[in-house]
Amino acid sequence: MTDAAVDRVLAAELLSQARADRDSVLELAAKLIRVPSRGGVDSYEPVLAVLEGWFTGRGMSARRLHDGSGALVGLVAEVDGGLPGPTWVLDACVDTAPLGDESLWSFPPFAGDIESGWLRGRGSADSKAAAAAFCHIAARLQARGASFPGRLAVLLDCDEHTGTFGGALAYLSQLGDQTVGGVMIGYPGLDELVVGGRGVYRARLRVSGTAAHSGSSKPAAANAAVRAAWLVGRLSELGLPQPSAGGFPLPPKLTVTEISAGGGFTTVPDTACVAVDIRLTDTLASDDAELLLKEVCTRLDRDMPGPEATRIEPVVSWPPFRLGEGEQPAQALRDAALQVGLPVRSKVAGPSNIGNLLAKSGIRATAGFGPHYEGLHGTDERIRVAELPQVQAAYHLAVLHLLGVAETQH
């Protein structure tokens, strides 16, 4: 058979397997959804216990991941091919966004049920269904029994929605001499394969003032809240560079995300904080972003002096990333999706994701595709289950190609 014919046969085989796995995948996903695991709110022990039990029941082991303080932040299961080669990673978060106003939900947020072809509940889209599918791919690969170069790792991150990405960081810290060939992140979205994202530079600006009674007859002291308001106004007026020809397709962006000051009506506040989120591209790097903030803070301290200079406290910085045509694992996943009947287009995303963190370590990543979804991070989160076997088969086929596993057993 030609390579194309072999691929068609293998794709059909994997799609048949995924359809056979469908009920088991949905059962595991539903169990995960029913366990609250909101990032920074709920304990991650119960949701990881579900996954550990699933792997143990199939004769597979998984190890827990802890951050530098010893906190539980994830789980990783590996299938070792027994031959030298890189590790390819399937990554899905099993912590979730918060619920928002529960009264606005039309069904229980942790329902974990199927209604009219939709799997419902917080985390169904982001990304417990992907976690369930990835677990089944690992079990299928283990059962296949073939030797191959490298290994497959299924990384189940429990510290993603905090923005800390503790599970991914813990996994990277334990790699030792392993080389990661690439990471495929199971974010949802049926029509697009995310192959890049804007980077991010986040900082808190500490603004000083002089505490005083708001009703005092003395001349007004430096008011930290007023100084912070001036600062926000200047930040909103900043002009940022536009995309370069042939470069990153999106422009940089600056957003003030938090302003805090004071504690009542009778006191002039002596401190204020302004949180700033700056999305980075090839025309605005992290050093450029910090320089912009320094210039605005210098203007504030010159034009509206306070008792202390305004301080910039960087919080996090990740570079933008973008995979080129033909780069792995994007090419393998794009080709595999087409083979199972899900043609996808490549997309560079505005929001940052784990791919940016991985890019900082020189690791290539895709961020989605996945099932069709509604209510992501919002009300009534759910995924359509009809295409889930095709999504699973696409990832499975991509994994086999990346690992160099024998194309068929025919």
Coordinates of C-alpha atoms in Angstrom, one line a residue:
M1 CA 0.0 0.0 0.0
T2 CA 1.1 3.6 -0.5
D3 CA 1.8 5.8 2.5
A4 CA -1.5 7.6 1.9
A5 CA -3.4 4.3 1.8
V6 CA -1.7 3.1 5.0
D7 CA -2.7 6.3 6.7
R8 CA -6.3 5.9 5.7
V9 CA -6.4 2.3 7.0
L10 CA -4.7 3.4 10.3
A11 CA -7.1 6.4 10.7
A12 CA -10.1 4.1 10.2
E13 CA -8.7 1.6 12.7
L14 CA -8.2 4.4 15.3
L15 CA -11.5 5.9 14.7
S16 CA -13.1 2.5 15.3
Q17 CA -11.2 2.2 18.5
A18 CA -12.3 5.7 19.6
R19 CA -15.9 4.9 18.9
A20 CA -15.5 1.7 21.0
D21 CA -14.0 3.9 23.8
R22 CA -16.8 6.5 23.6
D23 CA -18.9 5.4 26.6
S24 CA -15.8 4.9 28.7
V25 CA -14.4 8.3 27.8
L26 CA -17.6 10.0 28.6
E27 CA -17.9 8.1 31.9
L28 CA -14.5 9.2 33.0
A29 CA -15.1 12.8 31.8
A30 CA -18.4 12.9 33.7
K31 CA -16.7 11.6 36.9
L32 CA -14.1 14.4 36.6
I33 CA -16.8 17.1 36.0
R34 CA -18.7 16.0 39.1
V35 CA -15.6 16.6 41.3
P36 CA -15.2 20.4 41.8
S37 CA -11.7 21.4 41.1
R38 CA -11.8 25.2 40.6
G39 CA -8.3 26.6 40.3
G40 CA -7.2 28.1 43.6
V41 CA -10.5 27.3 45.3
D42 CA -10.9 23.5 45.6
S43 CA -8.6 20.8 46.7
Y44 CA -7.0 18.9 43.8
E45 CA -6.7 15.7 45.7
P46 CA -10.2 14.3 44.8
V47 CA -10.0 14.9 41.1
L48 CA -6.5 13.4 40.8
A49 CA -7.7 10.4 42.9
V50 CA -10.3 9.7 40.2
L51 CA -7.6 9.7 37.6
E52 CA -5.2 7.6 39.7
G53 CA -7.9 5.0 40.2
W54 CA -8.6 4.9 36.4
F55 CA -4.9 4.2 35.6
T56 CA -4.5 1.7 38.4
G57 CA -7.6 -0.2 37.1
R58 CA -5.8 -0.6 33.8
G59 CA -2.5 -1.7 35.2
M60 CA -0.9 1.6 34.6
S61 CA 1.0 3.9 37.0
A62 CA 0.9 7.6 37.3
R63 CA 3.0 9.9 39.5
R64 CA 1.9 13.0 41.3
L65 CA 3.5 16.3 40.7
H66 CA 4.2 18.8 43.5
D67 CA 5.4 22.4 43.3
G68 CA 8.3 23.9 45.3
S69 CA 6.2 24.2 48.4
G70 CA 5.0 20.6 48.2
A71 CA 1.5 21.5 47.0
L72 CA -0.2 18.9 44.7
V73 CA -0.4 20.4 41.2
G74 CA -0.8 17.6 38.8
L75 CA -0.4 14.0 37.6
V76 CA 1.6 12.5 34.8
A77 CA 1.4 9.0 33.2
E78 CA 4.0 7.7 30.8
V79 CA 4.2 5.0 28.2
D80 CA 7.8 4.2 27.5
G81 CA 8.7 2.8 24.1
G82 CA 11.9 1.2 25.3
L83 CA 14.1 2.8 22.6
P84 CA 16.0 6.2 22.7
G85 CA 14.0 9.1 21.5
P86 CA 12.1 12.2 22.5
T87 CA 9.0 12.5 24.8
W88 CA 5.8 13.7 23.2
V89 CA 3.3 15.1 25.6
L90 CA -0.5 15.2 25.6
D91 CA -1.5 17.9 28.1
A92 CA -4.9 18.7 29.6
C93 CA -5.8 20.7 32.6
V94 CA -8.2 19.2 35.2
D95 CA -8.6 22.2 37.3
T96 CA -11.3 24.7 36.1
A97 CA -12.4 28.3 36.0
P98 CA -14.7 29.5 38.8
L99 CA -18.5 29.3 38.4
G100 CA -19.5 32.9 38.3
D101 CA -23.1 33.6 39.3
E102 CA -24.5 30.0 39.9
S103 CA -28.1 31.4 39.7
L104 CA -27.6 32.0 36.0
W105 CA -26.8 28.4 35.2
S106 CA -29.7 26.5 33.6
F107 CA -28.3 23.2 35.0
P108 CA -26.1 22.2 38.0
P109 CA -22.6 23.5 37.3
F110 CA -21.1 20.1 38.2
A111 CA -23.8 18.0 36.5
G112 CA -21.5 15.7 34.5
D113 CA -24.5 14.5 32.5
I114 CA -25.4 14.3 28.8
E115 CA -28.5 16.2 27.6
S116 CA -29.5 16.3 23.9
G117 CA -26.0 15.3 22.7
W118 CA -24.1 17.7 25.0
L119 CA -21.9 16.8 28.0
R120 CA -22.6 19.4 30.6
G121 CA -20.7 21.0 33.5
R122 CA -17.8 23.2 34.5
G123 CA -14.6 21.8 33.0
S124 CA -16.3 19.8 30.3
A125 CA -14.7 22.0 27.6
D126 CA -11.6 23.1 29.5
S127 CA -10.4 20.4 29.6
K128 CA -11.8 17.3 31.4
A129 CA -13.1 15.7 28.2
A130 CA -9.7 16.0 26.7
A131 CA -8.1 14.6 29.8
A132 CA -10.4 11.5 29.5
A133 CA -9.6 11.0 25.8
F134 CA -5.9 11.4 26.4
C135 CA -6.0 8.8 29.2
H136 CA -7.6 6.3 26.7
I137 CA -5.0 7.1 24.1
A138 CA -2.2 6.2 26.6
A139 CA -4.0 3.0 27.5
R140 CA -4.4 2.0 23.9
L141 CA -0.7 2.7 23.2
Q142 CA 0.3 0.6 26.2
A143 CA -1.9 -2.3 25.1
R144 CA -0.5 -2.1 21.6
G145 CA 2.8 -3.5 23.0
A146 CA 5.1 -2.1 20.2
S147 CA 8.6 -0.9 20.8
F148 CA 9.2 2.7 19.6
P149 CA 11.6 5.6 20.2
G150 CA 10.9 7.8 23.2
R151 CA 7.8 7.9 25.2
L152 CA 4.3 9.3 25.4
A153 CA 3.5 11.4 28.5
V154 CA -0.1 12.4 29.5
L155 CA 0.2 15.5 31.7
L156 CA -2.8 16.4 33.8
D157 CA -2.3 19.9 35.1
C158 CA -4.1 21.0 38.3
D159 CA -2.8 24.5 38.5
E160 CA -3.6 26.0 35.1
H161 CA -6.5 28.3 35.8
T162 CA -4.6 30.1 38.5
G163 CA -2.3 31.3 35.8
T164 CA 0.6 29.6 37.7
F165 CA 0.8 26.5 35.5
G166 CA 2.2 24.6 38.4
G167 CA 1.7 21.2 36.9
A168 CA 3.5 22.0 33.7
L169 CA 6.4 23.7 35.7
A170 CA 6.7 20.7 38.0
Y171 CA 6.8 18.3 35.1
L172 CA 9.5 20.3 33.3
S173 CA 11.6 20.4 36.5
Q174 CA 11.6 16.6 36.6
L175 CA 12.6 15.9 33.0
G176 CA 16.3 15.4 33.7
D177 CA 17.9 14.3 30.5
Q178 CA 14.6 13.6 28.7
T179 CA 14.1 15.7 25.5
V180 CA 10.5 16.9 24.9
G181 CA 9.8 16.7 21.1
G182 CA 6.6 18.7 21.5
V183 CA 3.3 19.2 23.5
M184 CA -0.3 18.9 22.3
I185 CA -2.6 20.8 24.6
G186 CA -6.2 19.6 24.6
Y187 CA -8.1 22.9 24.6
P188 CA -11.5 22.8 22.8
G189 CA -12.5 24.2 19.5
L190 CA -13.3 22.0 16.5
D191 CA -12.4 24.1 13.5
E192 CA -9.0 25.6 14.5
L193 CA -5.6 24.3 15.5
V194 CA -3.9 26.9 17.7
V195 CA -0.2 27.1 16.7
G196 CA 0.7 30.3 18.4
G197 CA -0.3 32.9 20.9
R198 CA 0.7 36.4 22.1
G199 CA 3.1 36.5 25.0
V200 CA 2.3 38.3 28.2
Y201 CA 4.0 40.7 30.6
R202 CA 2.2 41.4 33.8
A203 CA 3.1 43.8 36.5
R204 CA 1.7 45.7 39.5
L205 CA 2.4 49.4 39.8
R206 CA 2.7 50.5 43.4
V207 CA 1.6 54.2 43.8
S208 CA 2.4 56.2 47.0
G209 CA 0.4 58.9 48.7
T210 CA 0.2 60.6 52.1
A211 CA -2.4 59.5 54.6
A212 CA -4.7 62.2 55.9
H213 CA -8.3 62.8 57.1
S214 CA -10.5 63.5 54.1
G215 CA -12.2 66.4 56.0
S216 CA -9.1 68.1 57.1
S217 CA -8.8 71.9 56.6
K218 CA -5.2 71.6 55.7
P219 CA -4.0 71.6 52.1
A220 CA -4.7 68.3 50.3
A221 CA -2.1 65.7 50.7
A222 CA -0.8 63.5 47.9
N223 CA -3.7 61.2 47.3
A224 CA -2.6 57.7 46.1
A225 CA -6.0 57.0 44.5
V226 CA -5.9 60.2 42.5
R227 CA -2.3 59.6 41.4
A228 CA -3.3 56.0 40.4
A229 CA -6.2 57.4 38.4
W230 CA -3.9 59.8 36.5
L231 CA -1.6 56.8 35.8
V232 CA -4.4 54.7 34.4
G233 CA -5.4 57.6 32.1
R234 CA -1.9 57.8 30.7
L235 CA -1.7 54.0 30.3
S236 CA -4.9 54.0 28.3
E237 CA -3.5 56.6 25.9
L238 CA -0.3 54.7 25.1
G239 CA 0.2 53.9 21.4
L240 CA 1.5 50.4 20.8
P241 CA 3.3 49.2 17.6
Q242 CA 1.3 47.6 14.9
P243 CA 2.1 44.1 13.4
S244 CA 5.0 44.0 11.1
A245 CA 4.7 42.8 7.5
G246 CA 4.9 39.0 7.4
G247 CA 5.4 38.9 11.2
F248 CA 3.2 38.1 14.1
P249 CA -0.4 38.6 12.8
L250 CA -1.8 40.2 16.0
P251 CA -0.9 43.6 17.6
P252 CA 0.3 43.9 21.2
K253 CA -2.3 45.0 23.7
L254 CA -2.3 46.7 27.1
T255 CA -5.1 46.3 29.6
V256 CA -5.5 47.7 33.1
T257 CA -7.1 44.8 35.0
E258 CA -7.2 46.0 38.6
I259 CA -7.2 49.2 40.6
S260 CA -7.1 49.2 44.4
A261 CA -6.8 52.0 46.9
G262 CA -8.2 53.1 50.2
G263 CA -10.6 51.6 52.7
G264 CA -13.3 54.1 53.6
F265 CA -14.7 57.6 53.1
T266 CA -12.7 59.5 55.8
T267 CA -9.1 58.6 54.9
V268 CA -7.0 59.9 52.1
P269 CA -5.2 56.6 50.9
D270 CA -1.4 56.5 51.2
T271 CA -1.0 53.6 48.7
A272 CA -2.7 52.3 45.6
C273 CA -2.0 49.4 43.2
V274 CA -2.6 49.2 39.4
A275 CA -2.4 45.8 37.8
V276 CA -1.4 45.8 34.1
D277 CA -1.6 43.0 31.6
I278 CA 0.4 43.5 28.3
R279 CA 0.2 41.1 25.5
L280 CA 3.5 40.7 23.6
T281 CA 4.4 40.1 20.0
D282 CA 7.4 40.4 17.8
T283 CA 7.0 44.2 17.8
L284 CA 6.8 44.5 21.6
A285 CA 9.0 42.3 23.8
S286 CA 9.0 42.1 27.6
D287 CA 11.8 44.6 27.9
D288 CA 9.9 47.1 25.7
A289 CA 6.8 46.6 27.9
E290 CA 8.7 47.3 31.0
L291 CA 10.3 50.4 29.5
L292 CA 6.8 51.7 28.6
L293 CA 5.7 51.3 32.2
K294 CA 8.8 53.0 33.5
E295 CA 8.3 56.0 31.2
V296 CA 4.7 56.5 32.4
C297 CA 5.6 56.1 36.0
T298 CA 8.4 58.6 35.6
R299 CA 5.9 61.1 34.1
L300 CA 3.6 60.5 37.1
D301 CA 6.3 61.1 39.7
R302 CA 7.4 64.3 37.8
D303 CA 4.0 65.8 37.1
M304 CA 2.1 64.7 40.2
P305 CA 4.8 64.0 42.8
G306 CA 4.2 61.7 45.7
P307 CA 6.3 60.9 48.8
E308 CA 7.9 57.9 47.1
A309 CA 8.7 56.9 43.5
T310 CA 6.2 54.6 41.9
R311 CA 7.4 51.0 41.9
I312 CA 7.0 48.4 39.2
E313 CA 6.7 44.9 40.4
P314 CA 6.9 42.4 37.6
V315 CA 4.7 39.3 38.1
V316 CA 5.2 37.1 35.1
S317 CA 6.5 37.2 31.6
W318 CA 6.2 34.7 28.7
P319 CA 7.3 35.2 25.1
P320 CA 4.9 35.0 22.1
F321 CA 5.2 31.7 20.1
R322 CA 4.3 30.7 16.7
L323 CA 4.9 27.4 14.9
G324 CA 5.8 27.6 11.2
E325 CA 4.4 25.5 8.4
G326 CA 5.6 21.9 8.7
E327 CA 6.8 22.2 12.3
Q328 CA 5.9 19.4 14.7
P329 CA 3.7 18.6 16.5
A330 CA 1.4 20.9 14.5
Q331 CA 1.9 19.2 11.2
A332 CA 1.2 15.7 12.5
L333 CA -2.0 16.8 14.3
R334 CA -3.2 18.9 11.4
D335 CA -2.7 15.9 9.0
A336 CA -4.3 13.5 11.4
A337 CA -7.4 15.6 11.8
L338 CA -7.8 15.7 8.1
Q339 CA -7.5 11.9 7.9
V340 CA -10.4 11.5 10.4
G341 CA -12.6 14.0 8.6
L342 CA -12.0 17.1 10.6
P343 CA -10.1 19.6 8.5
V344 CA -8.7 22.4 10.7
R345 CA -7.1 25.7 10.0
S346 CA -4.1 27.0 11.8
K347 CA -4.7 30.0 14.1
V348 CA -2.5 32.3 16.2
A349 CA -4.5 33.1 19.4
G350 CA -4.8 36.4 21.2
P351 CA -4.8 35.0 24.7
S352 CA -1.7 33.4 26.1
N353 CA -1.6 29.7 27.2
I354 CA 0.7 27.0 28.4
G355 CA 2.3 27.1 25.0
N356 CA 3.9 30.4 25.9
L357 CA 5.4 28.9 29.1
L358 CA 6.7 26.0 27.0
A359 CA 8.1 28.3 24.4
K360 CA 10.2 29.9 27.2
S361 CA 11.8 26.5 27.6
G362 CA 12.3 26.0 23.9
I363 CA 9.4 23.5 23.6
R364 CA 7.0 23.6 20.7
A365 CA 3.3 23.3 21.4
T366 CA -0.1 23.3 19.9
A367 CA -3.1 24.6 22.0
G368 CA -6.2 22.9 20.8
F369 CA -8.1 21.6 18.8
G370 CA -10.9 19.8 20.6
P371 CA -14.7 19.3 20.7
H372 CA -17.2 22.0 19.8
Y373 CA -18.1 23.9 23.0
E374 CA -20.3 26.6 24.5
G375 CA -19.9 28.5 27.8
L376 CA -16.2 28.3 28.1
H377 CA -15.2 30.0 31.4
G378 CA -18.8 31.2 31.5
T379 CA -22.3 30.1 32.2
D380 CA -23.6 26.6 31.1
E381 CA -20.3 25.2 29.9
R382 CA -20.8 22.1 27.7
I383 CA -19.3 20.2 24.8
R384 CA -21.0 18.4 21.9
V385 CA -20.1 14.7 22.1
A386 CA -20.8 13.7 18.5
E387 CA -17.2 14.6 17.3
L388 CA -15.4 13.4 20.4
P389 CA -14.3 10.1 18.8
Q390 CA -12.9 11.9 15.8
V391 CA -11.0 14.3 18.0
Q392 CA -9.6 11.4 20.0
A393 CA -8.6 9.5 16.9
A394 CA -6.8 12.5 15.4
Y395 CA -4.7 12.9 18.5
H396 CA -4.0 9.2 18.6
L397 CA -3.0 9.1 14.9
A398 CA -0.7 12.1 15.5
V399 CA 0.9 10.4 18.5
L400 CA 1.6 7.3 16.5
H401 CA 3.3 9.3 13.7
L402 CA 5.4 11.3 16.1
L403 CA 6.5 8.3 18.0
G404 CA 7.3 6.3 14.8
V405 CA 5.1 3.4 15.9
A406 CA 4.4 0.8 13.2
E407 CA 1.7 2.3 11.0
T408 CA -0.6 -0.7 11.0
Q409 CA -0.7 -4.2 12.3
H410 CA -2.3 -5.5 9.1

